[in-house]
Amino acid sequence: MPTLKYPRAIEPLWHEWDRKALKCGLRHTVYAVNGDQYTGEWLHNLKHGKGTQVWKRTGAIYRGDWKFGKRDGYGSYSVLDPVTKEHKKVYTGWWKNDKKCGYGVRFYPSGERYEGEWSDGLQSGWGRMYYRNGSIYEGQWLMGQPNGQGMLRLSNENRYEGSWKDGKKHGPGKFFYLEKGQLFEGIWAADIPQCGILIDFGRDEAPAPPPYPIPKIELADPDGVLAEAQAMFGNSNN
């Protein structure tokens, strides 16, 4: 089938737009067949530079950087609230290859919020999560879950400091019962304490200490016992 060639006088206008986009990266608006809309810069017929994408079906909007047709750089993503008909910000931060990557802030429908590092669309690296129940986790993440070293502070100010794996307390850690003035130091496995020692910690300043102080440990070498337990835990993991 022969290729159609238009005389210069009747050549469609979109041919001229295409040439300008390919050569100069000019800003213009393009509508997809499904009604999606993009307004911004182009390069070789791909979204490239600064631009805004609107998805018609969901009403979601992305404003920010693009690279060869994908979100890449800094930008914000918002969704349309079906009740208020207003846009609510979901994520603001860095992107790479159309996924969250680098530092960013994620806002969840429940009111929770994550501030920190991302990789391949998931929380990875350092980050802080504000939970709906008032708890705050700050520490290391991997594949979207607390993993490594971190601290979880509960709404009543009690806190856990130590190791995490797959979103659960796992390994050596300390749990501070500040309202009781006590400290538990030991080993956790899948959120469950396996062994450790409980001592008074700031008992005189605690708002609700137990009626009797914890008696002194009679072990000759409590630190040695704890170290041995830690070693056994490490060997069992290996």
PDB file of C-alpha atoms in Angstrom:
ATOM      1  CA  MET A   1       0.000   0.000   0.000  1.00  0.00           C
ATOM      2  CA  PRO A   2       1.600   3.305  -1.018  1.00  0.00           C
ATOM      3  CA  THR A   3       2.387   5.816   1.718  1.00  0.00           C
ATOM      4  CA  LEU A   4       0.115   8.853   1.667  1.00  0.00           C
ATOM      5  CA  LYS A   5       1.859  12.145   1.163  1.00  0.00           C
ATOM      6  CA  TYR A   6       0.072  15.380   1.871  1.00  0.00           C
ATOM      7  CA  PRO A   7       0.747  18.536  -0.047  1.00  0.00           C
ATOM      8  CA  ARG A   8       2.294  21.117   2.245  1.00  0.00           C
ATOM      9  CA  ALA A   9      -0.862  23.237   2.098  1.00  0.00           C
ATOM     10  CA  ILE A  10      -3.161  20.511   3.438  1.00  0.00           C
ATOM     11  CA  GLU A  11      -0.754  18.585   5.712  1.00  0.00           C
ATOM     12  CA  PRO A  12      -2.478  17.730   9.039  1.00  0.00           C
ATOM     13  CA  LEU A  13      -1.543  20.008  11.908  1.00  0.00           C
ATOM     14  CA  TRP A  14      -0.497  17.099  14.123  1.00  0.00           C
ATOM     15  CA  HIS A  15       2.345  16.375  11.680  1.00  0.00           C
ATOM     16  CA  GLU A  16       3.756  19.802  12.469  1.00  0.00           C
ATOM     17  CA  TRP A  17       3.283  19.240  16.206  1.00  0.00           C
ATOM     18  CA  ASP A  18       5.065  15.903  15.920  1.00  0.00           C
ATOM     19  CA  ARG A  19       8.069  17.510  14.227  1.00  0.00           C
ATOM     20  CA  LYS A  20       8.267  20.220  16.869  1.00  0.00           C
ATOM     21  CA  ALA A  21       8.007  17.705  19.694  1.00  0.00           C
ATOM     22  CA  LEU A  22      10.699  15.509  18.206  1.00  0.00           C
ATOM     23  CA  LYS A  23      13.091  18.363  17.608  1.00  0.00           C
ATOM     24  CA  CYS A  24      12.409  20.882  20.337  1.00  0.00           C
ATOM     25  CA  GLY A  25      10.560  19.172  23.197  1.00  0.00           C
ATOM     26  CA  LEU A  26       7.821  21.795  23.145  1.00  0.00           C
ATOM     27  CA  ARG A  27       4.978  21.656  25.628  1.00  0.00           C
ATOM     28  CA  HIS A  28       1.614  20.578  24.325  1.00  0.00           C
ATOM     29  CA  THR A  29      -1.397  18.506  25.352  1.00  0.00           C
ATOM     30  CA  VAL A  30      -2.142  15.040  24.000  1.00  0.00           C
ATOM     31  CA  TYR A  31      -5.283  12.982  24.674  1.00  0.00           C
ATOM     32  CA  ALA A  32      -5.176   9.191  24.630  1.00  0.00           C
ATOM     33  CA  VAL A  33      -7.981   7.093  23.160  1.00  0.00           C
ATOM     34  CA  ASN A  34      -9.186   6.187  26.681  1.00  0.00           C
ATOM     35  CA  GLY A  35      -9.422   9.856  27.655  1.00  0.00           C
ATOM     36  CA  ASP A  36      -6.160  10.140  29.606  1.00  0.00           C
ATOM     37  CA  GLN A  37      -4.478  13.502  29.184  1.00  0.00           C
ATOM     38  CA  TYR A  38      -0.846  14.601  29.268  1.00  0.00           C
ATOM     39  CA  THR A  39       0.347  18.196  29.138  1.00  0.00           C
ATOM     40  CA  GLY A  40       4.046  18.817  29.116  1.00  0.00           C
ATOM     41  CA  GLU A  41       7.349  18.328  27.357  1.00  0.00           C
ATOM     42  CA  TRP A  42       8.194  15.628  24.843  1.00  0.00           C
ATOM     43  CA  LEU A  43      11.216  13.998  23.278  1.00  0.00           C
ATOM     44  CA  HIS A  44      10.984  11.556  20.368  1.00  0.00           C
ATOM     45  CA  ASN A  45       7.244  11.166  20.946  1.00  0.00           C
ATOM     46  CA  LEU A  46       7.792  10.238  24.601  1.00  0.00           C
ATOM     47  CA  LYS A  47       6.948  12.223  27.741  1.00  0.00           C
ATOM     48  CA  HIS A  48      10.247  13.748  28.718  1.00  0.00           C
ATOM     49  CA  GLY A  49      10.924  16.702  31.002  1.00  0.00           C
ATOM     50  CA  LYS A  50       8.238  18.465  33.039  1.00  0.00           C
ATOM     51  CA  GLY A  51       4.658  17.386  32.609  1.00  0.00           C
ATOM     52  CA  THR A  52       1.256  16.564  34.085  1.00  0.00           C
ATOM     53  CA  GLN A  53      -0.630  13.326  33.501  1.00  0.00           C
ATOM     54  CA  VAL A  54      -4.354  12.945  34.269  1.00  0.00           C
ATOM     55  CA  TRP A  55      -5.941   9.485  34.277  1.00  0.00           C
ATOM     56  CA  LYS A  56      -9.589   9.859  33.275  1.00  0.00           C
ATOM     57  CA  ARG A  57     -10.955   6.628  34.797  1.00  0.00           C
ATOM     58  CA  THR A  58      -9.629   7.274  38.319  1.00  0.00           C
ATOM     59  CA  GLY A  59      -9.090  11.044  38.204  1.00  0.00           C
ATOM     60  CA  ALA A  60      -5.538  10.566  39.501  1.00  0.00           C
ATOM     61  CA  ILE A  61      -2.915  13.201  38.676  1.00  0.00           C
ATOM     62  CA  TYR A  62       0.863  13.103  38.471  1.00  0.00           C
ATOM     63  CA  ARG A  63       2.835  16.338  38.252  1.00  0.00           C
ATOM     64  CA  GLY A  64       6.571  16.244  37.895  1.00  0.00           C
ATOM     65  CA  ASP A  65       9.523  14.891  35.961  1.00  0.00           C
ATOM     66  CA  TRP A  66       9.442  12.362  33.132  1.00  0.00           C
ATOM     67  CA  LYS A  67      12.157  10.469  31.332  1.00  0.00           C
ATOM     68  CA  PHE A  68      11.512   8.625  28.079  1.00  0.00           C
ATOM     69  CA  GLY A  69       7.832   8.077  28.843  1.00  0.00           C
ATOM     70  CA  LYS A  70       8.118   7.145  32.516  1.00  0.00           C
ATOM     71  CA  ARG A  71       7.960   9.042  35.802  1.00  0.00           C
ATOM     72  CA  ASP A  72      11.566   9.724  36.661  1.00  0.00           C
ATOM     73  CA  GLY A  73      12.870  12.487  38.918  1.00  0.00           C
ATOM     74  CA  TYR A  74      10.810  14.500  41.398  1.00  0.00           C
ATOM     75  CA  GLY A  75       7.032  14.532  41.322  1.00  0.00           C
ATOM     76  CA  SER A  76       3.759  14.204  43.206  1.00  0.00           C
ATOM     77  CA  TYR A  77       0.883  11.764  42.717  1.00  0.00           C
ATOM     78  CA  SER A  78      -2.660  12.561  43.886  1.00  0.00           C
ATOM     79  CA  VAL A  79      -5.987  10.736  43.701  1.00  0.00           C
ATOM     80  CA  LEU A  80      -9.543  12.047  43.517  1.00  0.00           C
ATOM     81  CA  ASP A  81     -11.631  11.692  46.661  1.00  0.00           C
ATOM     82  CA  PRO A  82     -15.013  10.265  45.569  1.00  0.00           C
ATOM     83  CA  VAL A  83     -16.824  12.059  48.396  1.00  0.00           C
ATOM     84  CA  THR A  84     -15.291  15.541  48.467  1.00  0.00           C
ATOM     85  CA  LYS A  85     -14.346  15.504  44.758  1.00  0.00           C
ATOM     86  CA  GLU A  86     -11.018  17.028  45.767  1.00  0.00           C
ATOM     87  CA  HIS A  87      -7.572  15.641  45.087  1.00  0.00           C
ATOM     88  CA  LYS A  88      -5.661  14.109  47.968  1.00  0.00           C
ATOM     89  CA  LYS A  89      -1.905  13.759  47.814  1.00  0.00           C
ATOM     90  CA  VAL A  90      -0.712  10.159  47.929  1.00  0.00           C
ATOM     91  CA  TYR A  91       3.029  10.487  47.327  1.00  0.00           C
ATOM     92  CA  THR A  92       5.535  13.288  46.958  1.00  0.00           C
ATOM     93  CA  GLY A  93       9.157  12.534  46.282  1.00  0.00           C
ATOM     94  CA  TRP A  94      11.568  10.885  43.891  1.00  0.00           C
ATOM     95  CA  TRP A  95      10.851   8.369  41.162  1.00  0.00           C
ATOM     96  CA  LYS A  96      12.884   6.119  38.913  1.00  0.00           C
ATOM     97  CA  ASN A  97      11.626   4.064  35.993  1.00  0.00           C
ATOM     98  CA  ASP A  98       7.986   4.809  36.944  1.00  0.00           C
ATOM     99  CA  LYS A  99       8.425   3.623  40.576  1.00  0.00           C
ATOM    100  CA  LYS A 100       9.076   5.359  43.891  1.00  0.00           C
ATOM    101  CA  CYS A 101      12.823   5.486  44.387  1.00  0.00           C
ATOM    102  CA  GLY A 102      14.862   7.727  46.690  1.00  0.00           C
ATOM    103  CA  TYR A 103      13.417   9.929  49.426  1.00  0.00           C
ATOM    104  CA  GLY A 104       9.667  10.478  49.497  1.00  0.00           C
ATOM    105  CA  VAL A 105       6.572  10.883  51.650  1.00  0.00           C
ATOM    106  CA  ARG A 106       3.605   8.509  51.302  1.00  0.00           C
ATOM    107  CA  PHE A 107       0.162   9.419  52.646  1.00  0.00           C
ATOM    108  CA  TYR A 108      -2.222   6.525  53.340  1.00  0.00           C
ATOM    109  CA  PRO A 109      -6.057   6.671  53.320  1.00  0.00           C
ATOM    110  CA  SER A 110      -6.124   5.580  56.987  1.00  0.00           C
ATOM    111  CA  GLY A 111      -4.204   8.710  57.994  1.00  0.00           C
ATOM    112  CA  GLU A 112      -0.869   6.934  58.361  1.00  0.00           C
ATOM    113  CA  ARG A 113       2.267   8.489  56.865  1.00  0.00           C
ATOM    114  CA  TYR A 114       5.706   7.234  55.827  1.00  0.00           C
ATOM    115  CA  GLU A 115       8.708   9.509  55.404  1.00  0.00           C
ATOM    116  CA  GLY A 116      11.917   7.997  54.130  1.00  0.00           C
ATOM    117  CA  GLU A 117      13.711   6.064  51.453  1.00  0.00           C
ATOM    118  CA  TRP A 118      12.242   3.911  48.700  1.00  0.00           C
ATOM    119  CA  SER A 119      13.567   1.412  46.196  1.00  0.00           C
ATOM    120  CA  ASP A 120      11.669  -0.185  43.333  1.00  0.00           C
ATOM    121  CA  GLY A 121       8.385   1.167  44.699  1.00  0.00           C
ATOM    122  CA  LEU A 122       8.813  -0.175  48.260  1.00  0.00           C
ATOM    123  CA  GLN A 123      10.134   1.278  51.516  1.00  0.00           C
ATOM    124  CA  SER A 124      13.821   0.378  51.650  1.00  0.00           C
ATOM    125  CA  GLY A 125      16.585   2.088  53.608  1.00  0.00           C
ATOM    126  CA  TRP A 126      15.931   4.519  56.447  1.00  0.00           C
ATOM    127  CA  GLY A 127      12.411   5.693  57.179  1.00  0.00           C
ATOM    128  CA  ARG A 128       9.851   6.813  59.733  1.00  0.00           C
ATOM    129  CA  MET A 129       6.273   5.496  59.843  1.00  0.00           C
ATOM    130  CA  TYR A 130       3.457   7.240  61.709  1.00  0.00           C
ATOM    131  CA  TYR A 131       0.758   4.671  62.459  1.00  0.00           C
ATOM    132  CA  ARG A 132      -2.936   5.319  62.954  1.00  0.00           C
ATOM    133  CA  ASN A 133      -2.845   4.097  66.572  1.00  0.00           C
ATOM    134  CA  GLY A 134      -0.261   6.742  67.509  1.00  0.00           C
ATOM    135  CA  SER A 135       2.800   4.496  67.346  1.00  0.00           C
ATOM    136  CA  ILE A 136       5.917   5.601  65.449  1.00  0.00           C
ATOM    137  CA  TYR A 137       8.577   3.355  63.951  1.00  0.00           C
ATOM    138  CA  GLU A 138      11.910   4.824  62.968  1.00  0.00           C
ATOM    139  CA  GLY A 139      14.724   2.777  61.526  1.00  0.00           C
ATOM    140  CA  GLN A 140      15.719   0.513  58.679  1.00  0.00           C
ATOM    141  CA  TRP A 141      13.338  -0.934  56.084  1.00  0.00           C
ATOM    142  CA  LEU A 142      13.599  -3.613  53.429  1.00  0.00           C
ATOM    143  CA  MET A 143      11.012  -4.567  50.803  1.00  0.00           C
ATOM    144  CA  GLY A 144       8.299  -2.520  52.494  1.00  0.00           C
ATOM    145  CA  GLN A 145       8.777  -3.799  56.065  1.00  0.00           C
ATOM    146  CA  PRO A 146      10.891  -2.874  59.112  1.00  0.00           C
ATOM    147  CA  ASN A 147      14.092  -4.860  58.748  1.00  0.00           C
ATOM    148  CA  GLY A 148      17.398  -4.260  60.540  1.00  0.00           C
ATOM    149  CA  GLN A 149      17.790  -1.846  63.424  1.00  0.00           C
ATOM    150  CA  GLY A 150      14.906   0.328  64.519  1.00  0.00           C
ATOM    151  CA  MET A 151      12.837   1.818  67.308  1.00  0.00           C
ATOM    152  CA  LEU A 152       9.085   1.498  67.805  1.00  0.00           C
ATOM    153  CA  ARG A 153       7.563   4.067  70.169  1.00  0.00           C
ATOM    154  CA  LEU A 154       4.027   3.284  71.282  1.00  0.00           C
ATOM    155  CA  SER A 155       1.349   5.884  71.961  1.00  0.00           C
ATOM    156  CA  ASN A 156       1.865   5.421  75.738  1.00  0.00           C
ATOM    157  CA  GLU A 157       5.599   6.247  75.278  1.00  0.00           C
ATOM    158  CA  ASN A 158       6.761   2.671  75.901  1.00  0.00           C
ATOM    159  CA  ARG A 159       9.277   1.705  73.265  1.00  0.00           C
ATOM    160  CA  TYR A 160      11.263  -1.130  71.717  1.00  0.00           C
ATOM    161  CA  GLU A 161      14.799  -0.626  70.444  1.00  0.00           C
ATOM    162  CA  GLY A 162      16.557  -3.409  68.613  1.00  0.00           C
ATOM    163  CA  SER A 163      16.522  -5.807  65.699  1.00  0.00           C
ATOM    164  CA  TRP A 164      13.692  -6.397  63.224  1.00  0.00           C
ATOM    165  CA  LYS A 165      13.018  -8.933  60.498  1.00  0.00           C
ATOM    166  CA  ASP A 166      10.053  -9.018  58.097  1.00  0.00           C
ATOM    167  CA  GLY A 167       8.239  -6.350  60.102  1.00  0.00           C
ATOM    168  CA  LYS A 168       8.578  -8.123  63.471  1.00  0.00           C
ATOM    169  CA  LYS A 169      10.880  -7.853  66.473  1.00  0.00           C
ATOM    170  CA  HIS A 170      13.575 -10.431  65.841  1.00  0.00           C
ATOM    171  CA  GLY A 171      16.956 -10.687  67.505  1.00  0.00           C
ATOM    172  CA  PRO A 172      18.517  -8.710  70.376  1.00  0.00           C
ATOM    173  CA  GLY A 173      16.442  -5.837  71.698  1.00  0.00           C
ATOM    174  CA  LYS A 174      15.313  -3.742  74.634  1.00  0.00           C
ATOM    175  CA  PHE A 175      11.746  -2.941  75.655  1.00  0.00           C
ATOM    176  CA  PHE A 176      11.252   0.048  77.943  1.00  0.00           C
ATOM    177  CA  TYR A 177       8.107  -0.041  80.107  1.00  0.00           C
ATOM    178  CA  LEU A 178       8.289   3.599  81.107  1.00  0.00           C
ATOM    179  CA  GLU A 179       4.952   3.712  82.904  1.00  0.00           C
ATOM    180  CA  LYS A 180       6.204   0.893  85.194  1.00  0.00           C
ATOM    181  CA  GLY A 181       9.839   1.948  85.356  1.00  0.00           C
ATOM    182  CA  GLN A 182      11.097  -1.368  84.020  1.00  0.00           C
ATOM    183  CA  LEU A 183      13.371  -2.550  81.234  1.00  0.00           C
ATOM    184  CA  PHE A 184      13.366  -5.934  79.523  1.00  0.00           C
ATOM    185  CA  GLU A 185      16.506  -6.818  77.596  1.00  0.00           C
ATOM    186  CA  GLY A 186      16.591 -10.043  75.673  1.00  0.00           C
ATOM    187  CA  ILE A 187      16.078 -11.958  72.460  1.00  0.00           C
ATOM    188  CA  TRP A 188      12.953 -11.875  70.271  1.00  0.00           C
ATOM    189  CA  ALA A 189      11.814 -14.243  67.545  1.00  0.00           C
ATOM    190  CA  ALA A 190       8.908 -13.256  65.276  1.00  0.00           C
ATOM    191  CA  ASP A 191       7.643 -10.623  67.778  1.00  0.00           C
ATOM    192  CA  ILE A 192       7.794 -13.010  70.780  1.00  0.00           C
ATOM    193  CA  PRO A 193      10.414 -12.578  73.561  1.00  0.00           C
ATOM    194  CA  GLN A 194      12.335 -15.822  73.989  1.00  0.00           C
ATOM    195  CA  CYS A 195      14.647 -15.045  76.890  1.00  0.00           C
ATOM    196  CA  GLY A 196      16.089 -12.071  78.720  1.00  0.00           C
ATOM    197  CA  ILE A 197      16.291 -10.135  81.962  1.00  0.00           C
ATOM    198  CA  LEU A 198      13.813  -7.694  83.521  1.00  0.00           C
ATOM    199  CA  ILE A 199      15.168  -4.915  85.742  1.00  0.00           C
ATOM    200  CA  ASP A 200      13.891  -1.736  87.349  1.00  0.00           C
ATOM    201  CA  PHE A 201      14.666   1.287  85.187  1.00  0.00           C
ATOM    202  CA  GLY A 202      13.716   4.761  86.363  1.00  0.00           C
ATOM    203  CA  ARG A 203      11.335   3.290  88.905  1.00  0.00           C
ATOM    204  CA  ASP A 204      11.302   6.424  91.079  1.00  0.00           C
ATOM    205  CA  GLU A 205      10.077   8.583  88.177  1.00  0.00           C
ATOM    206  CA  ALA A 206       7.596   6.073  86.763  1.00  0.00           C
ATOM    207  CA  PRO A 207       3.904   7.089  86.960  1.00  0.00           C
ATOM    208  CA  ALA A 208       2.632   3.588  87.809  1.00  0.00           C
ATOM    209  CA  PRO A 209       5.437   1.368  89.183  1.00  0.00           C
ATOM    210  CA  PRO A 210       4.645  -2.146  90.491  1.00  0.00           C
ATOM    211  CA  PRO A 211       4.095  -2.318  94.277  1.00  0.00           C
ATOM    212  CA  TYR A 212       7.388  -4.110  94.869  1.00  0.00           C
ATOM    213  CA  PRO A 213      10.785  -3.583  93.256  1.00  0.00           C
ATOM    214  CA  ILE A 214      12.298  -6.387  91.228  1.00  0.00           C
ATOM    215  CA  PRO A 215      14.784  -8.301  93.415  1.00  0.00           C
ATOM    216  CA  LYS A 216      18.384  -8.258  92.329  1.00  0.00           C
ATOM    217  CA  ILE A 217      19.436 -11.033  89.980  1.00  0.00           C
ATOM    218  CA  GLU A 218      21.370 -13.716  91.828  1.00  0.00           C
ATOM    219  CA  LEU A 219      23.206 -14.998  88.762  1.00  0.00           C
ATOM    220  CA  ALA A 220      26.944 -14.693  89.105  1.00  0.00           C
ATOM    221  CA  ASP A 221      27.310 -13.543  85.495  1.00  0.00           C
ATOM    222  CA  PRO A 222      23.983 -12.279  84.038  1.00  0.00           C
ATOM    223  CA  ASP A 223      25.740 -10.600  81.126  1.00  0.00           C
ATOM    224  CA  GLY A 224      27.431 -13.865  80.271  1.00  0.00           C
ATOM    225  CA  VAL A 225      24.117 -15.718  80.329  1.00  0.00           C
ATOM    226  CA  LEU A 226      22.586 -13.164  77.974  1.00  0.00           C
ATOM    227  CA  ALA A 227      25.599 -13.304  75.659  1.00  0.00           C
ATOM    228  CA  GLU A 228      25.341 -17.095  75.545  1.00  0.00           C
ATOM    229  CA  ALA A 229      21.637 -16.864  74.679  1.00  0.00           C
ATOM    230  CA  GLN A 230      22.421 -14.400  71.905  1.00  0.00           C
ATOM    231  CA  ALA A 231      25.071 -16.732  70.518  1.00  0.00           C
ATOM    232  CA  MET A 232      22.646 -19.651  70.539  1.00  0.00           C
ATOM    233  CA  PHE A 233      20.051 -17.521  68.756  1.00  0.00           C
ATOM    234  CA  GLY A 234      22.552 -16.590  66.067  1.00  0.00           C
ATOM    235  CA  ASN A 235      23.554 -20.205  65.554  1.00  0.00           C
ATOM    236  CA  SER A 236      19.918 -21.305  65.245  1.00  0.00           C
ATOM    237  CA  ASN A 237      19.367 -18.695  62.512  1.00  0.00           C
ATOM    238  CA  ASN A 238      22.363 -19.975  60.594  1.00  0.00           C
TER     239      ASN A 238
END
